[in-house]
XYZ file of C-alpha atoms in Angstrom:
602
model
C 12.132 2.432 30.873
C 13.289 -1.318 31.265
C 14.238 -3.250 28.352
C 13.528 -6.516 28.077
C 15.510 -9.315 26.394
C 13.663 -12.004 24.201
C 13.599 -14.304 21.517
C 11.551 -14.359 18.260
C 10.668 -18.210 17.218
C 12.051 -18.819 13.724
C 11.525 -22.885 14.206
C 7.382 -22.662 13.738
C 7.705 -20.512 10.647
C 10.435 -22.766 9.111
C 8.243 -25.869 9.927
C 4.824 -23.884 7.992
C 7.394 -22.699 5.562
C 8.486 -26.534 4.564
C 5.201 -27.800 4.615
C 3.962 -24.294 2.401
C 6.442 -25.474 -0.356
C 5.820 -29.411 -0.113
C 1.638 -29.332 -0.603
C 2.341 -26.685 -3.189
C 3.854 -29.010 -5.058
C 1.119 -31.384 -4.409
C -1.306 -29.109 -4.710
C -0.322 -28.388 -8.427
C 0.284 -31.587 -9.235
C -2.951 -33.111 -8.731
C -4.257 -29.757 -10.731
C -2.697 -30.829 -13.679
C -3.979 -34.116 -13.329
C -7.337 -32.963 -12.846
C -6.755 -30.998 -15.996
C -5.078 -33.508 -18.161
C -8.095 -36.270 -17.399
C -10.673 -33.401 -18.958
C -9.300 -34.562 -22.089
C -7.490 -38.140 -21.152
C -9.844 -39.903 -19.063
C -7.864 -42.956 -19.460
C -4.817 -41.732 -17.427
C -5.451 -43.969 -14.352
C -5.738 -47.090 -16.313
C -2.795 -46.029 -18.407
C -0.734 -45.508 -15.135
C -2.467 -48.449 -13.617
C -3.785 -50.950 -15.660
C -6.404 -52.180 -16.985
C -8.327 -55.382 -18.255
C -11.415 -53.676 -19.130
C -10.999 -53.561 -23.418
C -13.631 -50.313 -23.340
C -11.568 -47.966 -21.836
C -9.487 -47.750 -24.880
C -12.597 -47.285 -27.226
C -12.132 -43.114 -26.164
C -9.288 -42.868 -28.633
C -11.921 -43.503 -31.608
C -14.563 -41.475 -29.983
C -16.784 -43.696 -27.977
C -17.819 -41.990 -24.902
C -18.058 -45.708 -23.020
C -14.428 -45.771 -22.082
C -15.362 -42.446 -20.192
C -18.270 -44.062 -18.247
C -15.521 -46.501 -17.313
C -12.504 -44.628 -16.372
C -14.409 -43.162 -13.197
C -13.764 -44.679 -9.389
C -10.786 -43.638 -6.788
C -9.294 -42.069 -8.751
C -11.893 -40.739 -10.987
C -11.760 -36.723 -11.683
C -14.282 -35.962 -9.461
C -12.329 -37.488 -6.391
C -9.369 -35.774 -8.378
C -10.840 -32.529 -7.996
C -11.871 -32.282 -4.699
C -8.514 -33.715 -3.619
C -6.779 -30.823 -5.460
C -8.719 -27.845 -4.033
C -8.177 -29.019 -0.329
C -4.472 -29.300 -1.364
C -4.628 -25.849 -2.462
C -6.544 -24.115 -0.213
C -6.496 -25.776 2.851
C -2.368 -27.371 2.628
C -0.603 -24.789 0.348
C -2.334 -21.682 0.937
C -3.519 -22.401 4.606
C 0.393 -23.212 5.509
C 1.900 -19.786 4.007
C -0.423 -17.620 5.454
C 0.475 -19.662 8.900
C 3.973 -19.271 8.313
C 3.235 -15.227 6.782
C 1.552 -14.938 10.357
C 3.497 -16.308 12.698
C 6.991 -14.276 11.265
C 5.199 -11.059 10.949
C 3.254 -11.449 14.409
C 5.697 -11.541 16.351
C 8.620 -8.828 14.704
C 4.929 -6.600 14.651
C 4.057 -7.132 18.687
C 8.016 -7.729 19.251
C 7.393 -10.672 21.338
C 7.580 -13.954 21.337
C 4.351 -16.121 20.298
C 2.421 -17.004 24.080
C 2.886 -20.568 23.977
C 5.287 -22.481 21.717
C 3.651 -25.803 22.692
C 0.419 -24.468 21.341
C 2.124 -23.365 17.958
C 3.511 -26.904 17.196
C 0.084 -28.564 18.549
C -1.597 -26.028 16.137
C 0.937 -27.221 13.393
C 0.782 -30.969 13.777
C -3.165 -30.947 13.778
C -3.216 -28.922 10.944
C -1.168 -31.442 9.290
C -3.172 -34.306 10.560
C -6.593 -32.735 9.272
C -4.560 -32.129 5.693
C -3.553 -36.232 5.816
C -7.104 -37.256 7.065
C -8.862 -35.262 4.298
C -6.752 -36.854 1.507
C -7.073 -40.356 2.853
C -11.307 -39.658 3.013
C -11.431 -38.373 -0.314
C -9.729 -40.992 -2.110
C -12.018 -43.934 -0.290
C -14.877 -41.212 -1.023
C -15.600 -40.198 1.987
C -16.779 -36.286 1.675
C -19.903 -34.454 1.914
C -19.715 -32.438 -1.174
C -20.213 -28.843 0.451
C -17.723 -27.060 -2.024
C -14.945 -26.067 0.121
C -15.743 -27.710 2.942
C -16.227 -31.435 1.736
C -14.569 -32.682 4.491
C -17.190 -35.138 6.784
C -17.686 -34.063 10.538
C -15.043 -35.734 12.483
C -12.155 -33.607 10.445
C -14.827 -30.670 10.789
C -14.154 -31.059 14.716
C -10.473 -31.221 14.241
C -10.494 -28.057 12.144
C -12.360 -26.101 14.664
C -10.216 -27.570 17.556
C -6.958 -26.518 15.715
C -8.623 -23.284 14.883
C -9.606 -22.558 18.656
C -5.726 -23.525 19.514
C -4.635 -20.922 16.835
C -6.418 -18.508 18.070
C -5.951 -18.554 21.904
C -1.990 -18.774 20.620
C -2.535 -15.334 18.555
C -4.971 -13.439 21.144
C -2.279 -14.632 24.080
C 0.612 -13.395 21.683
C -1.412 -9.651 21.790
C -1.937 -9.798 25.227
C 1.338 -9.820 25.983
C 2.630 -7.624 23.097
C 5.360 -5.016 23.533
C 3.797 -2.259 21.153
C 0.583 -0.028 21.714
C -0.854 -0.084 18.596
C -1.715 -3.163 16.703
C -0.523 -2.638 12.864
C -2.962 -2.951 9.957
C -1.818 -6.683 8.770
C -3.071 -7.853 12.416
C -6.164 -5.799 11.788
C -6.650 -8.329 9.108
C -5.357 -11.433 10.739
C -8.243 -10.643 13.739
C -10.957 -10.728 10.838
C -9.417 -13.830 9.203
C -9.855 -15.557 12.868
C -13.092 -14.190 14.013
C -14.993 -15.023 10.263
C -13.558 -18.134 9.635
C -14.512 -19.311 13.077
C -18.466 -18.246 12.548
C -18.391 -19.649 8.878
C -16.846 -23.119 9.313
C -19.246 -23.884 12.358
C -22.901 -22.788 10.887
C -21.916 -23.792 7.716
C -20.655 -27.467 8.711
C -23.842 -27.878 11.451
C -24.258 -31.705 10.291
C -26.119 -34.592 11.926
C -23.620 -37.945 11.769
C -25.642 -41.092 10.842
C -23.649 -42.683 13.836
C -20.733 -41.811 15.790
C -19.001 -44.479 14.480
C -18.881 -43.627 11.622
C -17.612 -40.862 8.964
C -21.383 -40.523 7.508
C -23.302 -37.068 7.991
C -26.237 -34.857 6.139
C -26.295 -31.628 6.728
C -28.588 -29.380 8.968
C -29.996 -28.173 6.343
C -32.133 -28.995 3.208
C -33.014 -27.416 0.080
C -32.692 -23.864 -1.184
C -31.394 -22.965 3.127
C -28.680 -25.604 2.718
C -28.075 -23.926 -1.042
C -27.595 -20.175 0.844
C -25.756 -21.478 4.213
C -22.779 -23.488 1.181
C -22.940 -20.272 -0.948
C -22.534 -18.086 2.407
C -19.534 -19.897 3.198
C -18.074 -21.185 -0.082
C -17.292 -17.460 -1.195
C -16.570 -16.061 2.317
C -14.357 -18.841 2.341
C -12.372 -17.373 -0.579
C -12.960 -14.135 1.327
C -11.127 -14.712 4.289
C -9.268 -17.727 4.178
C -7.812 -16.837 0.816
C -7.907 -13.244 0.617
C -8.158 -11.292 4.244
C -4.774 -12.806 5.750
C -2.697 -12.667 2.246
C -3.738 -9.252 2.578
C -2.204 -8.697 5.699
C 0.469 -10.570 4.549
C 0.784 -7.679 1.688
C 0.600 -5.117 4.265
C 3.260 -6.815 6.394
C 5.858 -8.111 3.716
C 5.219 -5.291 0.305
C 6.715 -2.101 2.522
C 9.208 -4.766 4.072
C 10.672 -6.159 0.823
C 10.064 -2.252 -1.037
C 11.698 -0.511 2.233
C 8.990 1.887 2.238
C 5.936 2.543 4.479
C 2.550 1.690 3.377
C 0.549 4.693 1.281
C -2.193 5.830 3.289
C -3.215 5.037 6.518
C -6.436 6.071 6.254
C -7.106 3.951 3.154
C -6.008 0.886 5.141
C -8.815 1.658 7.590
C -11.569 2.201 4.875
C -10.314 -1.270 2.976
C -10.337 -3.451 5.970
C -13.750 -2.150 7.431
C -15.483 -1.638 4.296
C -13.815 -4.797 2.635
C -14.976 -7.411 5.815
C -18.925 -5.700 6.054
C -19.350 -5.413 2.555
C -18.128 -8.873 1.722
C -19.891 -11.197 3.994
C -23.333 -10.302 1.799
C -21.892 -11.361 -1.524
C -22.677 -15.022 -1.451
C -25.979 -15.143 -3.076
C -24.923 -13.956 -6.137
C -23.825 -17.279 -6.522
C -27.583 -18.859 -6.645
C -28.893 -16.052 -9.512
C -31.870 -17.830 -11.387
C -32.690 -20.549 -8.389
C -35.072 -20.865 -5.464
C -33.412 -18.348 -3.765
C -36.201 -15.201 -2.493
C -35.439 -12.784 -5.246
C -34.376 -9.628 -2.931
C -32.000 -12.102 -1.252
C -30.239 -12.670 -4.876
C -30.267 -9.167 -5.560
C -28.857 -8.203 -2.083
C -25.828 -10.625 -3.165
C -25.729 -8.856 -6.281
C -25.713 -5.009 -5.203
C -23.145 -6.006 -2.358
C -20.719 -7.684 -4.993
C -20.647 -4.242 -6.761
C -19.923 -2.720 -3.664
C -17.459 -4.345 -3.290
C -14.915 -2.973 -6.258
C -14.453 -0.324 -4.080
C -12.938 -1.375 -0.679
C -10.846 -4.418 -3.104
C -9.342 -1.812 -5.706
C -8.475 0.265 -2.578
C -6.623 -2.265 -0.918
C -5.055 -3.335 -4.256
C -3.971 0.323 -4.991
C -2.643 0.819 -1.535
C -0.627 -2.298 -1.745
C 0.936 -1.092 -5.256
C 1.291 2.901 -4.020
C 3.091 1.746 -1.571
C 6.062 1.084 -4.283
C 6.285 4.459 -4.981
C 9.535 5.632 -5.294
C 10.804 1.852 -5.420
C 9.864 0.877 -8.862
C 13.466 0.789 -9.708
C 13.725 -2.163 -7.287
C 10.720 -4.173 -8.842
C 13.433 -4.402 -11.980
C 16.268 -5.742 -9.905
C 14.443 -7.766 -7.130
C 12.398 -10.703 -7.476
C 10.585 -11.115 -4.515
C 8.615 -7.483 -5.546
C 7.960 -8.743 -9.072
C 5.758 -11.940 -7.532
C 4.080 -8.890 -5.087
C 3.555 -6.674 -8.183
C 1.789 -9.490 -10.126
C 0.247 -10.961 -7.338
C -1.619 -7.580 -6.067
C -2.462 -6.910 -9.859
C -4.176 -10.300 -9.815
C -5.963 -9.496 -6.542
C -7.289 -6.241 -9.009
C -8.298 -8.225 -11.733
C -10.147 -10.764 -9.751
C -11.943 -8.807 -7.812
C -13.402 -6.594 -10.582
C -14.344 -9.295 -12.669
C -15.991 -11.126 -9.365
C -18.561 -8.311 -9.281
C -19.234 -8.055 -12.890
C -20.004 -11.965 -12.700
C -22.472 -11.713 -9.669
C -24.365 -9.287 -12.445
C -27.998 -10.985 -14.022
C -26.645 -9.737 -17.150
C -23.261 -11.898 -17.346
C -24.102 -14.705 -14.741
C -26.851 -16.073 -17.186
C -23.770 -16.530 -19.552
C -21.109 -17.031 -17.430
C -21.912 -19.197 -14.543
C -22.051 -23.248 -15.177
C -19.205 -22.664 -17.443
C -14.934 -22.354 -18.050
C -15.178 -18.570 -17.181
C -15.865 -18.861 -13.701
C -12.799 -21.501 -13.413
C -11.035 -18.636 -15.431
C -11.384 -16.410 -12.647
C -11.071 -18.080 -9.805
C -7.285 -19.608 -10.692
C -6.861 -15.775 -11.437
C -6.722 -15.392 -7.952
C -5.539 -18.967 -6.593
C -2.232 -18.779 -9.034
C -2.055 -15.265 -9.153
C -2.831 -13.640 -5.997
C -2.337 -16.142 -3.800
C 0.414 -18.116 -5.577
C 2.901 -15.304 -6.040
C 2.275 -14.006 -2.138
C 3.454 -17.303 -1.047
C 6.735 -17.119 -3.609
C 7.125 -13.988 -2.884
C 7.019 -14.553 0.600
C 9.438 -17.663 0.112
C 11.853 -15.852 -1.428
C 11.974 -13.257 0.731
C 11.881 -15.404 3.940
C 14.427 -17.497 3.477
C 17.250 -15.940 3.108
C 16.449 -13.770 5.972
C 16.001 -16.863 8.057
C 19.058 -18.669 6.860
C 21.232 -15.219 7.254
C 22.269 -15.361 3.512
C 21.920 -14.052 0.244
C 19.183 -15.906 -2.373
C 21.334 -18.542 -4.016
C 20.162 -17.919 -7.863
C 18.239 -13.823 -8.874
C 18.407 -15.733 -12.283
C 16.759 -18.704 -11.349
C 13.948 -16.657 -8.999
C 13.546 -14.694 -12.013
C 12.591 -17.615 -14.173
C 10.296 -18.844 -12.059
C 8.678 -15.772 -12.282
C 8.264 -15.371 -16.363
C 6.958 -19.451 -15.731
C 4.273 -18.840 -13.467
C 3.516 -15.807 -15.078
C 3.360 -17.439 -18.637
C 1.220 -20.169 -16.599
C -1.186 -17.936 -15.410
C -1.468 -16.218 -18.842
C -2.087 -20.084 -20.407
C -4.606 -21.307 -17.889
C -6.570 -18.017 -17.786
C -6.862 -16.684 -21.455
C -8.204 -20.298 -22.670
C -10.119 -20.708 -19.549
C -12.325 -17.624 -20.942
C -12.270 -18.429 -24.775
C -13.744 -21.662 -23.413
C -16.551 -20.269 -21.091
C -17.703 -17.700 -23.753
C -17.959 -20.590 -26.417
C -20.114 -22.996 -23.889
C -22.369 -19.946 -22.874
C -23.158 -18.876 -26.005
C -23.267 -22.503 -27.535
C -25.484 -23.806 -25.070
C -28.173 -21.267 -26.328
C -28.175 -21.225 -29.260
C -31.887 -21.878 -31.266
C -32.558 -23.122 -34.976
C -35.508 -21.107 -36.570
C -37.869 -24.227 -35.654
C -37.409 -23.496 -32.246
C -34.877 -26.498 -31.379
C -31.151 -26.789 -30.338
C -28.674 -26.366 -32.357
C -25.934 -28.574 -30.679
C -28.601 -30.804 -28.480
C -25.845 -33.140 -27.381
C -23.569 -32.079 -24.963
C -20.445 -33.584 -26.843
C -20.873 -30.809 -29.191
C -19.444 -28.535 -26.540
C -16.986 -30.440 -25.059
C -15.666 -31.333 -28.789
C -15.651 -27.619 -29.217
C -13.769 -26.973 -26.035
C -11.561 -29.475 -25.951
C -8.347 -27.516 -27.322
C -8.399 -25.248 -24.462
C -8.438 -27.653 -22.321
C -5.179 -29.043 -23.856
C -3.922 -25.329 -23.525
C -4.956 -24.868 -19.825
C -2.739 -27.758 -19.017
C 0.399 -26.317 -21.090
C -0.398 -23.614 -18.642
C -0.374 -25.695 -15.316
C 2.929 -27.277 -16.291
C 4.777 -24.091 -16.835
C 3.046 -23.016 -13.218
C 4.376 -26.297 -11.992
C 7.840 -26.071 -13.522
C 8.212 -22.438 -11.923
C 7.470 -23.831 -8.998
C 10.086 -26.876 -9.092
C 13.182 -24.141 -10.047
C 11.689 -22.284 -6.538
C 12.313 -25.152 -4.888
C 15.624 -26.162 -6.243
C 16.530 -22.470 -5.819
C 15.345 -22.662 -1.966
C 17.283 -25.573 -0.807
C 20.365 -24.412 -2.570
C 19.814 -21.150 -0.229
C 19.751 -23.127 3.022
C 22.701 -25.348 2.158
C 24.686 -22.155 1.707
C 23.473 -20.265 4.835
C 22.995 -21.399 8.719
C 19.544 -21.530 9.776
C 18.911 -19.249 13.101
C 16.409 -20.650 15.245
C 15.735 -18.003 17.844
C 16.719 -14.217 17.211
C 17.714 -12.325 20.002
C 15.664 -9.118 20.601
C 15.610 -6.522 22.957
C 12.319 -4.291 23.247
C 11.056 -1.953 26.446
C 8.261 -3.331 27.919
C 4.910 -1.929 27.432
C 3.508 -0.006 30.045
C -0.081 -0.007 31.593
C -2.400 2.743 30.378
C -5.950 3.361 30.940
C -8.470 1.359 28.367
C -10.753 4.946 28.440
C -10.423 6.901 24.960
C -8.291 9.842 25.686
C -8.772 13.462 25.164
C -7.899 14.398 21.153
C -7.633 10.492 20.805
C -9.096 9.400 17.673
C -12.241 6.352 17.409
C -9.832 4.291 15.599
C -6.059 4.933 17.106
C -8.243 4.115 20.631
C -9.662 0.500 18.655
C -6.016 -0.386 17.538
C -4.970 -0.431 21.529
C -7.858 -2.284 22.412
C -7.659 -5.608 20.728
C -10.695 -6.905 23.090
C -12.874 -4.000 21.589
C -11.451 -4.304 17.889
C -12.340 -7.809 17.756
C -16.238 -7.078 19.415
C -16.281 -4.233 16.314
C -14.960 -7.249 13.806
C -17.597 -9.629 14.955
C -19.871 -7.329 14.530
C -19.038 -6.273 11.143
C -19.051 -9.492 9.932
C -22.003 -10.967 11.671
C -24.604 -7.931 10.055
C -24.343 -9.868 6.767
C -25.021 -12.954 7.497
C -27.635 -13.109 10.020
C -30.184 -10.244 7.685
C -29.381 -13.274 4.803
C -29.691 -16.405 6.224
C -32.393 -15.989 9.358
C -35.238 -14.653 7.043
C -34.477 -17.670 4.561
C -34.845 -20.094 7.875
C -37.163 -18.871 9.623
C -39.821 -16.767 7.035
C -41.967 -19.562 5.360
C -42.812 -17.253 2.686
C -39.181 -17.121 1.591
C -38.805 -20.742 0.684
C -41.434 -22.092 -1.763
C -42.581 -25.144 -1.798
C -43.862 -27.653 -4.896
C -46.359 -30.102 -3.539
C -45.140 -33.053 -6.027
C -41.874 -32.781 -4.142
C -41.512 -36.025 -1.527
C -38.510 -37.340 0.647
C -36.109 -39.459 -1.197
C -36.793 -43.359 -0.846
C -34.162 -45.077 0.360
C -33.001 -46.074 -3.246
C -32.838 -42.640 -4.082
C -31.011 -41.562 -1.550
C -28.483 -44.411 -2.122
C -28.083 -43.224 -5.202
C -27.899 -39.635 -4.091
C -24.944 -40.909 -1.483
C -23.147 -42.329 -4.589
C -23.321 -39.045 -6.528
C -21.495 -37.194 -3.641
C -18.781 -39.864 -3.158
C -17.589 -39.283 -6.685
C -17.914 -35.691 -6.639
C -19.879 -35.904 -9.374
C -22.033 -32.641 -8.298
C -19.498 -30.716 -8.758
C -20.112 -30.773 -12.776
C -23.823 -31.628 -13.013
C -25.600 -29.750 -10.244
C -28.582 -30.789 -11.555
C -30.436 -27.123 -10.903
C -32.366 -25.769 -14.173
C -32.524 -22.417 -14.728
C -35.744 -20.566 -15.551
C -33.842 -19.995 -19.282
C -35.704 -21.225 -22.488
C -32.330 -22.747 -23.359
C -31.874 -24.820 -20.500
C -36.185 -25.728 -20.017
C -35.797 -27.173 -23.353
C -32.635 -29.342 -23.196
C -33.633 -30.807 -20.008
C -37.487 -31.562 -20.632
C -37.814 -34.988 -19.729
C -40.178 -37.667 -21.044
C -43.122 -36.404 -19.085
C -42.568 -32.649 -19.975
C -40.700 -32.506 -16.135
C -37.378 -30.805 -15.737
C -35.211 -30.939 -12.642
C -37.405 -28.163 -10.157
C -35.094 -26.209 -7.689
């Protein structure tokens, strides 16, 4: 059998690598602004300047100076800026940087085209720089997760394409049979990020010269295409390729294989079907047909099952190892971070329940849970994955154990900050929100009342972001000091025999799935497939079914003034606080009755 002499590319990964630890920083730091302005609204004028004598008024409790404080570099600009940060520049970068190292040592070849790599890397850079520059001039279309306005849409999806052609090519001309499970999860990522960022971002520009759009849709349609995408985004952008990251890097830095094979197939089939149906339990109590919100609802359950199995397979697989978790670093960010994964995803399904969403949603609970799994799960995969990349890149040994070990207790003392008050703060504006004197009226009418009440664990989240942030500054201290003290290798030499050709046709004794992993073409149909199921018995009966959308005949198109004004609510961001959509509770009917006995109709 001929063997064949190539090179692996270590020069893309570094550049995803640098740019992974760079918006991380970023990333964090505008979350601790975001948090610290909860509770010091001032902060730009105190960095800044200011002539305006009001803003100081919020020290003795006069809510004007908070009125003021807002513009640029208001929170909800803030905000918005930090997610994109997160998800799109610090996560988006390390799973890049997790794919491109473990794609090629797992097809032992070289990626297809190293043009299209770096074109893939610069654009994704040049969509992160274009999305911070809109936001700040407020510029967005305030689609959580996807706020960016159409011409950065188009780049997205042309980077995306490029990614993909680069990943398919690199199977094509692979040099093992079999495609391994993290690539299993890598061809999901592709194939259901590609089908959610285009219906989901189907806009109509007010020009082509300019950055202006509304979306395709209206209404409650518009409501279920976001909530579609905004948790499928967290799906698989933020969960299905750190998962194949686990699967990749876990048995690499343990030394052991993974636990079951056959669990990996029931997680990633069961885990990409199920999943793509859970977004509607994000609309409970709204417009939304009622068997659509319980569809969301019974597929959130679901999906404990296919999320605890993945998260058990990825710990199982230490078996035998836990000696090393003590010693090495890089397993103790794994450990935590596939515990997170756990957590989140079993208190995910217990939120998309009637019972606790009526309590839980609108307030600090749900932020709780979802930095759960941005610190947590996806935080310590990408230090973990640092950590163990780089000295394996820069052929030497990690400059400080001590130091990677305090960054550890840090971000683990972070998480523990930001989470527990996160909850003690959504359980006190649930239940304060509803509560009723015996006359029938509120008993804390003014919303102050809560955010008085709140207010210390607010102060506590942000002790909590600082120690994250501080973790993550020793990481980065430690890191350089490892690449002064090693030599970078840009291009391992490999030798591998080439792979021959077989027949496509299943063989006799060949099992359905061994015969899917050697047909990429095939697996990704199955994928598509998969995914698609969800989505289109969702979405097309809410489009196209009159009966499923109801209508209130009082409701008109918004004059132009009203739209303006609508236009300035999105440019601050400011929906991502008041969404302005009542629920059907007596609570909420009765704090928002207006003058004429008319609260805000979904």
């Amino acid at each position: 059998m001929e063997t064949q002499k190539f090179y692996y590319d270590n020069n893309i990964v570094r550049a995803f690598l640098y740019a992974t630890v760079i918006f991380g920083l970023i990333g964090f730091l505008l979350g601790i602004t975001a948090a610290l302005m909860l509770f010091y609204p001032e902060l730009p004028e105190f960095l800044f300047g200011t002539d305006d004598t009001t803003i100081q008024s919020l020290s003795s409790g006069n809510i004007q100076g908070l009125i003021s404080t807002q513009g640029a570099l208001g929170f909800g600009r803030i905000r918005m800026l930090h997610t994109s940060a997160v998800i799109f520049a610090f996560v988006g970068n390390s799973i890049f940087a997790g794919i491109y190292y473990s794609l090629q040592r797992l097809l032992k070849t070289r990626m297809w085209s190293d043009t299209l790599s770096w074109i893939h890397f610069w654009g994704w850079q040049l969509m992160i720089l274009s999305v911070v520059i809109t936001f700040l001039l407020g510029i967005n279309t305030s689609k959580e997760y996807a706020e960016h306005e159409w011409p950065i849409d188009i780049l997205i999806t042309v980077v995306w394409v490029i990614f993909g052609i680069n990943m398919f090519g690199t199977i094509a001309v692979r040099r093992v049979r079999h495609l391994y499970v993290a690539i299993w999860f890598y061809i999901g990522t592709w194939v259901a990020v590609a089908m959610l960022h285009i219906f989901n971002n189907l806009e109509v520009p007010l020009s082509f010269t300019g950055w202006k759009s509304y979306s395709a849709y209206a209404g409650v349609k518009d409501a279920l295409v976001q909530w579609w995408y905004g948790h499928n985004a967290v799906a698989f952008f933020l969960t299905t390729p750190v998962l194949g990251m686990m699967y990749y890097f876990v048995p690499k830095a343990a030394d052991r294989p993974v636990f079951s094979y056959k669990l990996s197939i029931i997680h990633f089939w069961s885990l990409i079907f199920v999943y793509i149906w859970a977004g509607p339990h994000h609309l409970q109590y709204t417009a939304l047909p009622a068997w659509a919100q319980a569809v969301g609802t019974g597929f959130s359950i679901m999906l404990i099952a296919p999320s605890w199995g993945g998260m058990l397979n990825g710990l199982l697989t230490l078996r035998g190892a836990w000696d090393k978790v003590r010693e090495n670093p890089v397993l103790k960010f794994f450990v935590v971070a596939v515990t997170c994964y756990g957590m989140a995803t079993f208190e995910g399904p217990l939120l998309a329940t009637k019972t606790l969403n009526k309590v839980g949603h609108y307030t600090d609970w749900v932020i709780g849970h979802v930095h759960i799994g941005a610190l947590g799960w996806n935080g310590f995969m990408a230090f973990g994955m640092i950590y163990y990349l780089v000295p394996i890149m820069w052929r030497t040994k990690l400059w400080s154990v001590k130091l990677a070990n305090w960054h550890f207790w840090l971000g683990t003392l972070g998480i523990i900050f930001y989470a527990v008050p996160m909850y003690i703060s959504g359980f006190t504006q649930g239940l304060m929100w509803k509560q009723f004197n015996p006359d029938g009226t509120l008993v804390y009418k003014n919303w102050l009342d809560t955010v008085t009440a709140i207010l210390p664990y607010f102060k506590m989240r942000f002790v909590g972001g600082l120690l994250y942030f501080t973790g993550s500054i020793l990481m980065v201290i430690n890191t350089i000091a490892t690449a002064r003290n090693g030599s970078f290798q840009k291009e391992v030499s490999v030798e591998a025999p080439a792979l021959t050709n077989t027949n496509k046709t299943r063989k006799n004794g060949e099992s359905f799935h061994l015969w899917l992993e050697r047909t990429p073409l095939y697996f990704s149909i199955f994928a598509f497939i998969a995914l698609a199921i969800g989505g289109a018995l969702e979405i097309f009966p809410t489009i196209f079914v009159k009966d499923n959308v109801p209508t209130i005949s009082a409701v008109k198109p918004y004059s132009p003034l009203e739209l303006e004004g609508r236009d300035i609510y999105i440019r601050e961001g400011c929906n991502a606080c008041h969404s302005q959509m009542i629920r059907p509770f007596r609570d909420e009917v009765v704090r928002f009755n207006g003058k004429n006995g008319q609260y805000s109709k979904a």
